[in-house]
Short mmCIF file of C-alpha atoms in Angstrom, two decimals:
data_model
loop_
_atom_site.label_atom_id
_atom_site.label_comp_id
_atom_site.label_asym_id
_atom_site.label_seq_id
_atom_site.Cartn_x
_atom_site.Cartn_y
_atom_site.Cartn_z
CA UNK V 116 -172.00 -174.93 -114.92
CA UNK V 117 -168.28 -174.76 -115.69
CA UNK V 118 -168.16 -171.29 -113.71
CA UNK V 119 -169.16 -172.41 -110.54
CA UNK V 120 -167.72 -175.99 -110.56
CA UNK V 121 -164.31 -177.81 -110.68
CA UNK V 122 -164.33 -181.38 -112.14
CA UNK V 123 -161.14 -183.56 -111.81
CA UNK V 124 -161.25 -186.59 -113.51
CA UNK V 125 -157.65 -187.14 -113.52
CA UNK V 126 -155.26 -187.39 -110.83
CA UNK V 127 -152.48 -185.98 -112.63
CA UNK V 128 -154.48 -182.68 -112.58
CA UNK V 129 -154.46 -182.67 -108.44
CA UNK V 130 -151.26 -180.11 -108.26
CA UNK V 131 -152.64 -177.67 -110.97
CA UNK V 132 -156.03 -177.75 -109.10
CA UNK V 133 -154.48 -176.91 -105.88
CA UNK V 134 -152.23 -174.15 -107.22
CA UNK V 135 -155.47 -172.51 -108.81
CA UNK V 136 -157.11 -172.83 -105.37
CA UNK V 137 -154.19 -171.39 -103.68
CA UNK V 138 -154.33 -168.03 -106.30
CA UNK V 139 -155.58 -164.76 -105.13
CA UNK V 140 -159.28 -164.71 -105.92
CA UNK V 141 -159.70 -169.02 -106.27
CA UNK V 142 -159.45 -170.60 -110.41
CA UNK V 143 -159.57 -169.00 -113.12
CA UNK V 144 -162.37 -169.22 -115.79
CA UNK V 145 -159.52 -169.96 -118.01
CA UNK V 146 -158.87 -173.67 -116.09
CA UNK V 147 -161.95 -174.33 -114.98
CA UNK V 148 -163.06 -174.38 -118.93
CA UNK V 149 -160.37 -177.12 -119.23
CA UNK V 150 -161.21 -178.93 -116.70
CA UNK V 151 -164.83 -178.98 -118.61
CA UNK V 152 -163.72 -180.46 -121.41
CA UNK V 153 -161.62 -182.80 -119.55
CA UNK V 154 -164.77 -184.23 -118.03
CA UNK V 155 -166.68 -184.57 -121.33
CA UNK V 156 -163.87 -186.39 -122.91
CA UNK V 157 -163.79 -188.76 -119.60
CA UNK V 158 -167.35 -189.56 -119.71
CA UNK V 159 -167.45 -189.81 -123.16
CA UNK V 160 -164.56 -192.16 -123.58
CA UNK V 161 -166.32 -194.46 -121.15
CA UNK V 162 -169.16 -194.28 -123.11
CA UNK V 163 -167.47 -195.15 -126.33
CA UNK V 164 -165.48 -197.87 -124.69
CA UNK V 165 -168.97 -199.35 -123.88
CA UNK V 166 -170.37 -198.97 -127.15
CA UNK V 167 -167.18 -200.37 -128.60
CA UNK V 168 -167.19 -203.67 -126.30
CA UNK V 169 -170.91 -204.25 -126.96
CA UNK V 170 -169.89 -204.25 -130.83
CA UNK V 171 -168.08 -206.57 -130.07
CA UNK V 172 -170.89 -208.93 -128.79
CA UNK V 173 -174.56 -209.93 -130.16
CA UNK V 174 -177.24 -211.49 -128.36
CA UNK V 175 -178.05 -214.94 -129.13
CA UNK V 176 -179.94 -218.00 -127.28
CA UNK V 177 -180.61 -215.24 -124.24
CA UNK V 178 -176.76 -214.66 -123.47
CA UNK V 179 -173.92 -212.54 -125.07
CA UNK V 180 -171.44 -214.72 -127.46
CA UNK V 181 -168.52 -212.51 -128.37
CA UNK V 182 -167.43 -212.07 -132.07
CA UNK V 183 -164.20 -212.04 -134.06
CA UNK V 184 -163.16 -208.76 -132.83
CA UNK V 185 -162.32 -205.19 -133.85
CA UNK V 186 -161.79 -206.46 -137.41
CA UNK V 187 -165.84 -207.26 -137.80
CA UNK V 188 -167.33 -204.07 -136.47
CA UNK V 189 -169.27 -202.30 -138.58
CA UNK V 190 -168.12 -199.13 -136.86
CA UNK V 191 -165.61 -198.29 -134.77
CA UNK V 192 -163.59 -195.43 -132.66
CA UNK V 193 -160.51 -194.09 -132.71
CA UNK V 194 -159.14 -191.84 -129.86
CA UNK V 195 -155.79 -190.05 -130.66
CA UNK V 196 -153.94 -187.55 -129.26
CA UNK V 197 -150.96 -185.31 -130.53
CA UNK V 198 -147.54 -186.20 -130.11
CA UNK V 199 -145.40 -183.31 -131.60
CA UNK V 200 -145.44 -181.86 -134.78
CA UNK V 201 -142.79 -183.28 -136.92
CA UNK V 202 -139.40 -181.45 -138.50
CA UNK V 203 -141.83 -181.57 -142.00
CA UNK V 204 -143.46 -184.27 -144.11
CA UNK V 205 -142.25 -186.41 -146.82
CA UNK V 206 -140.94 -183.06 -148.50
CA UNK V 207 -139.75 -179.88 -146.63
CA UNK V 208 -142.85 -177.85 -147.30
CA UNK V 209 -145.52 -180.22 -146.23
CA UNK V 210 -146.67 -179.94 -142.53
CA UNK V 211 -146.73 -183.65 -140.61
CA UNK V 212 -146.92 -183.97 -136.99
CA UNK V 213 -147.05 -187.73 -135.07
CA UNK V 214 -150.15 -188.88 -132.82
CA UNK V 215 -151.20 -191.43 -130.90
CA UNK V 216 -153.75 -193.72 -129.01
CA UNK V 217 -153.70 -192.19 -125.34
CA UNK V 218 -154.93 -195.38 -123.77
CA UNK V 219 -151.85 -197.31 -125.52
CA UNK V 220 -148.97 -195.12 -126.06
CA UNK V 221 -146.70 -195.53 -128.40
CA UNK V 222 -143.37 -195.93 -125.77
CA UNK V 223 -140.98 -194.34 -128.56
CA UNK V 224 -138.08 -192.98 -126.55
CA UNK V 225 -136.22 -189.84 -128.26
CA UNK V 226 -132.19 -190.04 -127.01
CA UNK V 227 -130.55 -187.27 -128.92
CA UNK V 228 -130.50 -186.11 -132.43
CA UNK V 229 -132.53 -183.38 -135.03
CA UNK V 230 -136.37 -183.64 -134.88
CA UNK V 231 -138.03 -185.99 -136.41
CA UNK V 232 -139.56 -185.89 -139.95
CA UNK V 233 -142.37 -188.07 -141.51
CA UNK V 234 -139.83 -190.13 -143.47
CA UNK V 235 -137.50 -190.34 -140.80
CA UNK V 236 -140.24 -192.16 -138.75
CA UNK V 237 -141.62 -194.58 -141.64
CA UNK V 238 -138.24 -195.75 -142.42
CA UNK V 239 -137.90 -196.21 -138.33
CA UNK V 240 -141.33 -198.59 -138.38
CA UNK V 241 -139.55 -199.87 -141.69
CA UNK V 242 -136.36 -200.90 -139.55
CA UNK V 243 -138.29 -202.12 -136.28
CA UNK V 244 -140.56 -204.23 -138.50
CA UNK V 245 -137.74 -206.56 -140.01
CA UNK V 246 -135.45 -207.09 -136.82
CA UNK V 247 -138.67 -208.00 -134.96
CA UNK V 248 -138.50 -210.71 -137.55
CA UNK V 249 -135.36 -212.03 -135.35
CA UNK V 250 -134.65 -214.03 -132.06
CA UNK V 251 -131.01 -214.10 -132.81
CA UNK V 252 -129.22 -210.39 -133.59
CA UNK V 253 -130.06 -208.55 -136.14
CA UNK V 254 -129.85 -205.53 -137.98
CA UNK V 255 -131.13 -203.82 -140.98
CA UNK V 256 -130.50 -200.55 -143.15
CA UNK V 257 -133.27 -198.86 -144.70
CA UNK V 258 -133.82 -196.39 -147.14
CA UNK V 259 -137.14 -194.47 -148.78
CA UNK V 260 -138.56 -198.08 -146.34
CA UNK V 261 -136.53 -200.74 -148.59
CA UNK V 262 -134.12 -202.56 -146.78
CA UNK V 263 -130.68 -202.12 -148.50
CA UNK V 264 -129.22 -204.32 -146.33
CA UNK V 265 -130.36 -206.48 -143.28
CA UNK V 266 -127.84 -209.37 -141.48
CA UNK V 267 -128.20 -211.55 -138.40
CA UNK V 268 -124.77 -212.42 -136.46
CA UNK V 269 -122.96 -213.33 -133.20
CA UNK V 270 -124.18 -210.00 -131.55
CA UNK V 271 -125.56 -206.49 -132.61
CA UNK V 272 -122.30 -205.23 -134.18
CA UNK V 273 -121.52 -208.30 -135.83
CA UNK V 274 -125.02 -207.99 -137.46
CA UNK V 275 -124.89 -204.47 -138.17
CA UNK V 276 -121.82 -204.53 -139.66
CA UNK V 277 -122.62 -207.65 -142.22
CA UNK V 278 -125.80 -205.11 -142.79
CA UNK V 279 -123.92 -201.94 -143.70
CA UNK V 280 -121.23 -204.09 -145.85
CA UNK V 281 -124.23 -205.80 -147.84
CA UNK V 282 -124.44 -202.89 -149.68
CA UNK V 283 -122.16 -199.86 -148.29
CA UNK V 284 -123.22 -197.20 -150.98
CA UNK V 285 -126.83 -197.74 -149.94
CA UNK V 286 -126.11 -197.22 -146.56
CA UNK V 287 -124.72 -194.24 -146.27
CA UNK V 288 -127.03 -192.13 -144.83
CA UNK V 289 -129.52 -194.86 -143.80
CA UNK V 290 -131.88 -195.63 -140.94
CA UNK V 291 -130.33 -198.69 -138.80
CA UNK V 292 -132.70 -200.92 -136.66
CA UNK V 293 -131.81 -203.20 -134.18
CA UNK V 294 -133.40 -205.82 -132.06
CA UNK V 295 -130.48 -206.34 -129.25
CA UNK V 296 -129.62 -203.04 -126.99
CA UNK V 297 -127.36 -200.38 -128.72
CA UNK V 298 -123.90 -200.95 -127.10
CA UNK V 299 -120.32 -199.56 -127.29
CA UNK V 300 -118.72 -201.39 -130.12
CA UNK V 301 -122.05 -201.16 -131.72
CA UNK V 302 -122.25 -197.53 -131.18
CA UNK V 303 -119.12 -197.22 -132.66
CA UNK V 304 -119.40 -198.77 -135.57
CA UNK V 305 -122.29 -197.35 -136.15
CA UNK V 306 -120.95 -193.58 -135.78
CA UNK V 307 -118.17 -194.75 -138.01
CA UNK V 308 -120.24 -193.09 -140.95
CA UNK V 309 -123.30 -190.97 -141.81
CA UNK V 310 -126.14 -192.69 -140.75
CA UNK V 311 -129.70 -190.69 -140.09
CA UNK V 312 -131.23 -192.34 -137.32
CA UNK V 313 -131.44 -195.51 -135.18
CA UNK V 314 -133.96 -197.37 -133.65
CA UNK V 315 -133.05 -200.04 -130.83
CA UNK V 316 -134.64 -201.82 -127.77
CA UNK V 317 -132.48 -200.18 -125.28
CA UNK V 318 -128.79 -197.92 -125.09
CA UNK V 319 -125.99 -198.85 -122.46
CA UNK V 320 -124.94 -195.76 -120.53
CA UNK V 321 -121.59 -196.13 -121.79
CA UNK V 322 -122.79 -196.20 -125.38
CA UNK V 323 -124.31 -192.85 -125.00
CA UNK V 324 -121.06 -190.68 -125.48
CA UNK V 325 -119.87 -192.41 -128.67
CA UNK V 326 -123.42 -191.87 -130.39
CA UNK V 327 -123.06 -187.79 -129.36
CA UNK V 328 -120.25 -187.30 -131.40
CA UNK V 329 -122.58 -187.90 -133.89
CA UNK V 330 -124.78 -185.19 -132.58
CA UNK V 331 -127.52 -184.70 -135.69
CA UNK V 332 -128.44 -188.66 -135.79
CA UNK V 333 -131.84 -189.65 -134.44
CA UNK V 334 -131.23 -192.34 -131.86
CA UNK V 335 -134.68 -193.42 -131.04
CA UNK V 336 -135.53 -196.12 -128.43
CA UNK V 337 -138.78 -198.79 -128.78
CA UNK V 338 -138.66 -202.40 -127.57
CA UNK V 339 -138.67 -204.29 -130.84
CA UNK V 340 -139.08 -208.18 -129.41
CA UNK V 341 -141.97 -207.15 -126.52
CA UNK V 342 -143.90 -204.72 -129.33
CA UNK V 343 -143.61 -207.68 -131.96
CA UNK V 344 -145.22 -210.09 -129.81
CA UNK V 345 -147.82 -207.94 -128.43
CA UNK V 346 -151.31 -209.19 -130.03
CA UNK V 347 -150.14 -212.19 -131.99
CA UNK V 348 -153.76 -213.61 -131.42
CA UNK V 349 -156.31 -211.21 -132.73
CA UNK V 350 -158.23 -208.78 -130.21
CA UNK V 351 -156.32 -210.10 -127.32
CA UNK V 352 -153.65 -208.91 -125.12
CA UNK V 353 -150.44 -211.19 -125.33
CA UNK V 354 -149.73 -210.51 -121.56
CA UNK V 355 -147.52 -207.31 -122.08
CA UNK V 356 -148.91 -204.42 -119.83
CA UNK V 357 -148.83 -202.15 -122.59
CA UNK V 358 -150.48 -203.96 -125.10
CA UNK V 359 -151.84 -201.63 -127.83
CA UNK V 360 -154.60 -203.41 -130.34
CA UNK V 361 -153.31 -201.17 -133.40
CA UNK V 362 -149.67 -202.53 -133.44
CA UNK V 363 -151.33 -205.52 -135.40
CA UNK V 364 -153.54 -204.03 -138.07
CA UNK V 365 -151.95 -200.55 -140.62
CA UNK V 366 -153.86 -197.96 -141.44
CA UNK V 367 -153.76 -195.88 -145.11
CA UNK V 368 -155.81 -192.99 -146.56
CA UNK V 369 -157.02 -193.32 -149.93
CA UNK V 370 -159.68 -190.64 -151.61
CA UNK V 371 -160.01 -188.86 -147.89
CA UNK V 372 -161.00 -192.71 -146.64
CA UNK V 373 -159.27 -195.30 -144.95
CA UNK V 374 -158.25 -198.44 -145.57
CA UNK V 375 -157.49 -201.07 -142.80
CA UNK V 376 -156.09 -204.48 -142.62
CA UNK V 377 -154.24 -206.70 -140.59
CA UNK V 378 -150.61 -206.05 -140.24
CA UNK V 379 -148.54 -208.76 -142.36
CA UNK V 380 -146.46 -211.02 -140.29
CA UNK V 381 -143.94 -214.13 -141.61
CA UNK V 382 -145.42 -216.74 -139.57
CA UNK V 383 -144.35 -219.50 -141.98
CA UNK V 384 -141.45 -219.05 -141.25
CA UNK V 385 -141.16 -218.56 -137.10
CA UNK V 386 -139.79 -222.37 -136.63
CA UNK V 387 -137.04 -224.00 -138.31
CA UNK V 388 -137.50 -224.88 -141.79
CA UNK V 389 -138.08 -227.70 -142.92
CA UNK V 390 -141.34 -227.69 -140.59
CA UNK V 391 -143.32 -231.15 -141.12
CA UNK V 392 -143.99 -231.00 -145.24
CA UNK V 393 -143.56 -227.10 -144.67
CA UNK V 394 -142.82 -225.32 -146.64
CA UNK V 395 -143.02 -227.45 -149.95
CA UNK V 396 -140.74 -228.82 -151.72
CA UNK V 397 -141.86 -228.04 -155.88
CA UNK V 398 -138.38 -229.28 -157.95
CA UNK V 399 -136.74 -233.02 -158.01
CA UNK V 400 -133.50 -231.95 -155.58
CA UNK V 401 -134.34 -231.26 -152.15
CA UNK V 402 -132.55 -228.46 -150.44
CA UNK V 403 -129.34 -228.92 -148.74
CA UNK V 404 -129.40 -227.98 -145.12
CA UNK V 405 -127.34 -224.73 -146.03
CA UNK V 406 -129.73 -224.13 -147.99
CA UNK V 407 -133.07 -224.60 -146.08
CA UNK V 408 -131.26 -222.22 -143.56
CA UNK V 409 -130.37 -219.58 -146.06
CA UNK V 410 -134.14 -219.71 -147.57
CA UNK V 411 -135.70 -219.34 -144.38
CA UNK V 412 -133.56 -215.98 -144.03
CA UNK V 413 -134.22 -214.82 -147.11
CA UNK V 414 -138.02 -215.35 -147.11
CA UNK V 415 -138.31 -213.50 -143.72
CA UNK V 416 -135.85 -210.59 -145.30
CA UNK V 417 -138.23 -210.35 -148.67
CA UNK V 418 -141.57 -209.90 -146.91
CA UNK V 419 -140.39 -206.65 -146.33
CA UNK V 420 -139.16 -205.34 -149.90
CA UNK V 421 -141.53 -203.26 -151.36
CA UNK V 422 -142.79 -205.47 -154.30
CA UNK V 423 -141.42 -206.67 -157.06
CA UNK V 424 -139.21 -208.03 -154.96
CA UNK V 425 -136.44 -210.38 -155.47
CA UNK V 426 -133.62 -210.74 -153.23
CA UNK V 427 -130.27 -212.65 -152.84
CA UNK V 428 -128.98 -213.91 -149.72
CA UNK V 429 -126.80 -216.62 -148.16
CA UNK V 430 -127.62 -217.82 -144.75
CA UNK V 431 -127.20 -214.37 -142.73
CA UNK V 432 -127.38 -211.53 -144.76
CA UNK V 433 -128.75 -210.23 -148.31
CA UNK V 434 -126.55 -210.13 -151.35
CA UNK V 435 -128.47 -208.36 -153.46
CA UNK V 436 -131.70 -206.93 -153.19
CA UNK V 437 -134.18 -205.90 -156.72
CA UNK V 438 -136.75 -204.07 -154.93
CA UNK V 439 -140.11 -201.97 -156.10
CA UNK V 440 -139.84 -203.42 -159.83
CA UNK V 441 -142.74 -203.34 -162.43
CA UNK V 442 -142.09 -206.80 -163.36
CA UNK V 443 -140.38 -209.91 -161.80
CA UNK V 444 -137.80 -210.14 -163.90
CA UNK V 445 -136.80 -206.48 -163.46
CA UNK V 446 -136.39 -207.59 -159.98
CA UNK V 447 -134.02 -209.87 -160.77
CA UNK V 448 -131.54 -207.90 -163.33
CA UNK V 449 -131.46 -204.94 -160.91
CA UNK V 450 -130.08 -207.30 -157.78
CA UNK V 451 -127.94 -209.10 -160.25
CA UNK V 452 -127.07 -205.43 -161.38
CA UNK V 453 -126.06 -204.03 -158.00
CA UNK V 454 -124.12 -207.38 -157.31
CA UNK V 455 -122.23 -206.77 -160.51
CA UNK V 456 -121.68 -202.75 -159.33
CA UNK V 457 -119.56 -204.30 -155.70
CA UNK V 458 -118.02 -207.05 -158.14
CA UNK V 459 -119.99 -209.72 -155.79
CA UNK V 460 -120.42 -213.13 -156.91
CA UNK V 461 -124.19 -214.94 -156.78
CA UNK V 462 -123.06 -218.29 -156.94
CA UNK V 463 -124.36 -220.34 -154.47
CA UNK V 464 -126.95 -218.02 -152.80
CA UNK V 465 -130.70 -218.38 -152.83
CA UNK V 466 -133.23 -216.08 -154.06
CA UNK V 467 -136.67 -214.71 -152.73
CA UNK V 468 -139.49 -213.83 -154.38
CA UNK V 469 -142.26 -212.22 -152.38
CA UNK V 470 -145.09 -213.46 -155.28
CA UNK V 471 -145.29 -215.63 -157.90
CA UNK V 472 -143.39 -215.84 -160.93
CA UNK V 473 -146.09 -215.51 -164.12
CA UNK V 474 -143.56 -216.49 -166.60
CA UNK V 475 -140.29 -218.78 -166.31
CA UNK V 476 -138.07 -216.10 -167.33
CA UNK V 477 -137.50 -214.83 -163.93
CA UNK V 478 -136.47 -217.61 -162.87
CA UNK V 479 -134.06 -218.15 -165.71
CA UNK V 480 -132.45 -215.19 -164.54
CA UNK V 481 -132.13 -216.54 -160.85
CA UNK V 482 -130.38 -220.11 -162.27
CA UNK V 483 -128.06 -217.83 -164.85
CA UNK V 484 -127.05 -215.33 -161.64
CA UNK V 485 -125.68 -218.31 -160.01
CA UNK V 486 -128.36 -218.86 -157.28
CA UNK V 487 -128.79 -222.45 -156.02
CA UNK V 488 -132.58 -222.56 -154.72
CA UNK V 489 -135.28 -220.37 -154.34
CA UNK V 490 -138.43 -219.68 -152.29
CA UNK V 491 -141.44 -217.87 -153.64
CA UNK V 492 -145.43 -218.41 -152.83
CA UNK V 493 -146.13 -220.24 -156.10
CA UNK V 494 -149.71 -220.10 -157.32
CA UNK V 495 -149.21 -219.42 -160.84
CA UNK V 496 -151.09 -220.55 -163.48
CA UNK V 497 -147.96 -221.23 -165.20
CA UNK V 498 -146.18 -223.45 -162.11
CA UNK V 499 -145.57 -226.20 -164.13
CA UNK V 500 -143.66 -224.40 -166.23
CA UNK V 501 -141.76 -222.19 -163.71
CA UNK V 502 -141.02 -225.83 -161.85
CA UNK V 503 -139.94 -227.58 -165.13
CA UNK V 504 -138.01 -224.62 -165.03
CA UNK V 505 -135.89 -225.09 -162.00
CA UNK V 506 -135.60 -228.74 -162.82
CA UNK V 507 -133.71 -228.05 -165.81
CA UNK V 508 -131.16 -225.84 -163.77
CA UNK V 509 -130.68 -228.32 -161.30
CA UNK V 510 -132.00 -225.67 -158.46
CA UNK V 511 -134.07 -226.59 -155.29
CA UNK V 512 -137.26 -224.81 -155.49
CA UNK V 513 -139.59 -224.18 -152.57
CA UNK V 514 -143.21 -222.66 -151.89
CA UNK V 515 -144.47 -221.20 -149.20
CA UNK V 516 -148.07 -220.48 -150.23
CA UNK V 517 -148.72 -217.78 -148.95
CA UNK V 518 -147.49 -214.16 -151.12
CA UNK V 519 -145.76 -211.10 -149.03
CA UNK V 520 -146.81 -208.09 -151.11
CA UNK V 521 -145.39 -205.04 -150.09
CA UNK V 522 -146.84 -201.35 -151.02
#
């Protein structure tokens, strides 16, 4: 009955509707067929959203007792809703275009720059993901979603800065992320070379002309800190008004299915380490305080190197990073190889490892690049060995239990 009546089921529709009352001859057929479907999607999104909640719920000893959550379902919903198409895909001639939930919108802010593409915005998330990491200042630089660089420092410059200079060939050309508002010296130091895009809380006013000069980079705007902390405890809201359930949990498409889990997060490694007996201490020397500093920083750098992963750091900023590696030990030589290519000394960092090592040989490699400790999961069958290891190098050697995988 579309013809003959006008639904309005949102209020943001009230100035349309009354400009297609005021027309010569009342609405067309045209909008009152949108309205139409407006009014099925309303009353069917209420519907879902009731279906969805009672999922949520069984009925036992005659009440409702509420479940785990979204995670348990045995089916579920998803509402999206077109963004914009995107510059192009992971190559120029595929298509790729951004959506989102409409009930939790994304609350990406575009400042200036070329459209987006599908890389550009992975390597964004990429960026976003490791500063949220951060209280203090921080910064990373990304590339194909592997941080080539990532720093913490007195402020966002200072940070960036240690970032780009971790490894400067790398960078050129990166994506930056920050968690601390984009200002002037920032800005500038930012625009001092080619960088691709940027992704920030926030941009002072006065920061805005410096980044134009730069005209083709992607400044992009997204509260890193708030986001981070929105659903730290499963299925509920942390408290921030736009609280979106899907921030926590990553969605992939394999063989036209999808695969869900729960979004990785470093939560070993929020306090101050040491924590209590965490993490644990594996070798005879304990670290030095340096060091427990340095290995907290470097654990909450490699969780996000795609895997094999094994990175160098001191106590803000990588070294060297040996990311995406068939084996563990390959990790190692290529850091120690890049190190070698800026004529950078390891001695006296600490290493990473975002898994186990199966063998002791990567670790051999660690002691003989000059590192001083290391943290890695542990959970080999071959620990004792890998321990004895360390032992025999003199190195502090801690394990976190729990492996960072990265795909």
């Amino acid at each position: 009955n579309f013809r003959d009546v006008l639904v309005v089921v949102d209020p943001k529709r009230y100035p349309d509707v009354l400009a297609q009352l005021d027309r010569p001859g009342g609405s067309s057929i045209e909008f009152r067929f949108e309205l139409a479907r407006d009014a099925f999607k309303h009353t069917g999104s209420y519907d879902l959203a009731i279906w969805g909640n009672l999922l949520d719920h069984s009925w036992q000893e005659q009440r409702f007792v509420r479940g785990p959550g979204r995670q348990s379902r045995p089916a579920t919903t998803i509402e999206v809703q077109k963004v914009r198409d995107l510059r192009y895909g992971e190559n120029p001639h595929q298509f790729a275009s951004l959506w989102e939930d409409p009930r939790s919108p994304l609350g990406l802010t575009i400042v200036q720059g070329k459209e987006l593409s599908f890389t550009n915005l992975i390597d964004l998330d990429a960026a976003w993901r490791l500063v949220a990491e951060f209280d203090e200042p921080a910064a990373a630089v990304i590339k194909h979603t592997n941080p080539c660089g990532a720093a913490t420092g007195a402020s966002a410059a200072d940070a960036y800065v240690r970032a780009r200079d971790a490894d400067a060939l790398s960078a050129f050309g990166g994506i930056v992320g920050l968690n601390r508002p984009l200002d002037t010296e920032t800005a500038a130091a930012i625009t001092s070379t080619f960088v691709e895009a940027v992704i920030a809380p926030s941009v002072a006013d006065a920061a805005r002309p410096i980044l134009a000069t730069r005209e083709k980079m992607r400044v992009v705007l997204l509260d890193a800190p708030s986001k981070a902390a929105a659903g730290t405890q499963r299925g509920t809201p942390s408290g921030a008004d736009d609280w979106n359930p899907w921030w926590e949990m990553e969605w992939r498409s394999v063989f036209g299915g999808l695969l869900l889990q729960e979004r990785d997060r470093v939560s070993e490694a929020r306090d101050i380490w040491p924590s209590g007996d965490s993490p644990t201490v594996a070798t005879r020397r304990q670290p030095t305080a340096q060091e427990w500093q340095a290995l907290r920083f470097a654990w909450r750098i490699c969780a996000h190197v795609k895997s094999n992963a094994v990175i160098f750091t001191d106590g803000q900023r990588t070294l060297a990073m040996g990311a995406g590696q068939t084996s563990r030990v390959d990790a190692v030589n290529v850091a120690v190889m890049k190190a070698r290519t800026v004529e950078r000394s390891l001695a006296g960092s600490v290493a990473a490892s975002d898994a186990f090592f199966p063998f002791r040989d990567g670790l051999d490699a660690i002691a003989a690049a000059g590192a001083t400790a290391i943290v890695q999961p542990g959970g080999s069958v071959r620990d004792a060995e890998v321990i004895a290891a360390a032992d025999e190098h003199g190195l502090a050697m801690v394990l976190t239990g729990r492996r960072h995988f990265r795909h």
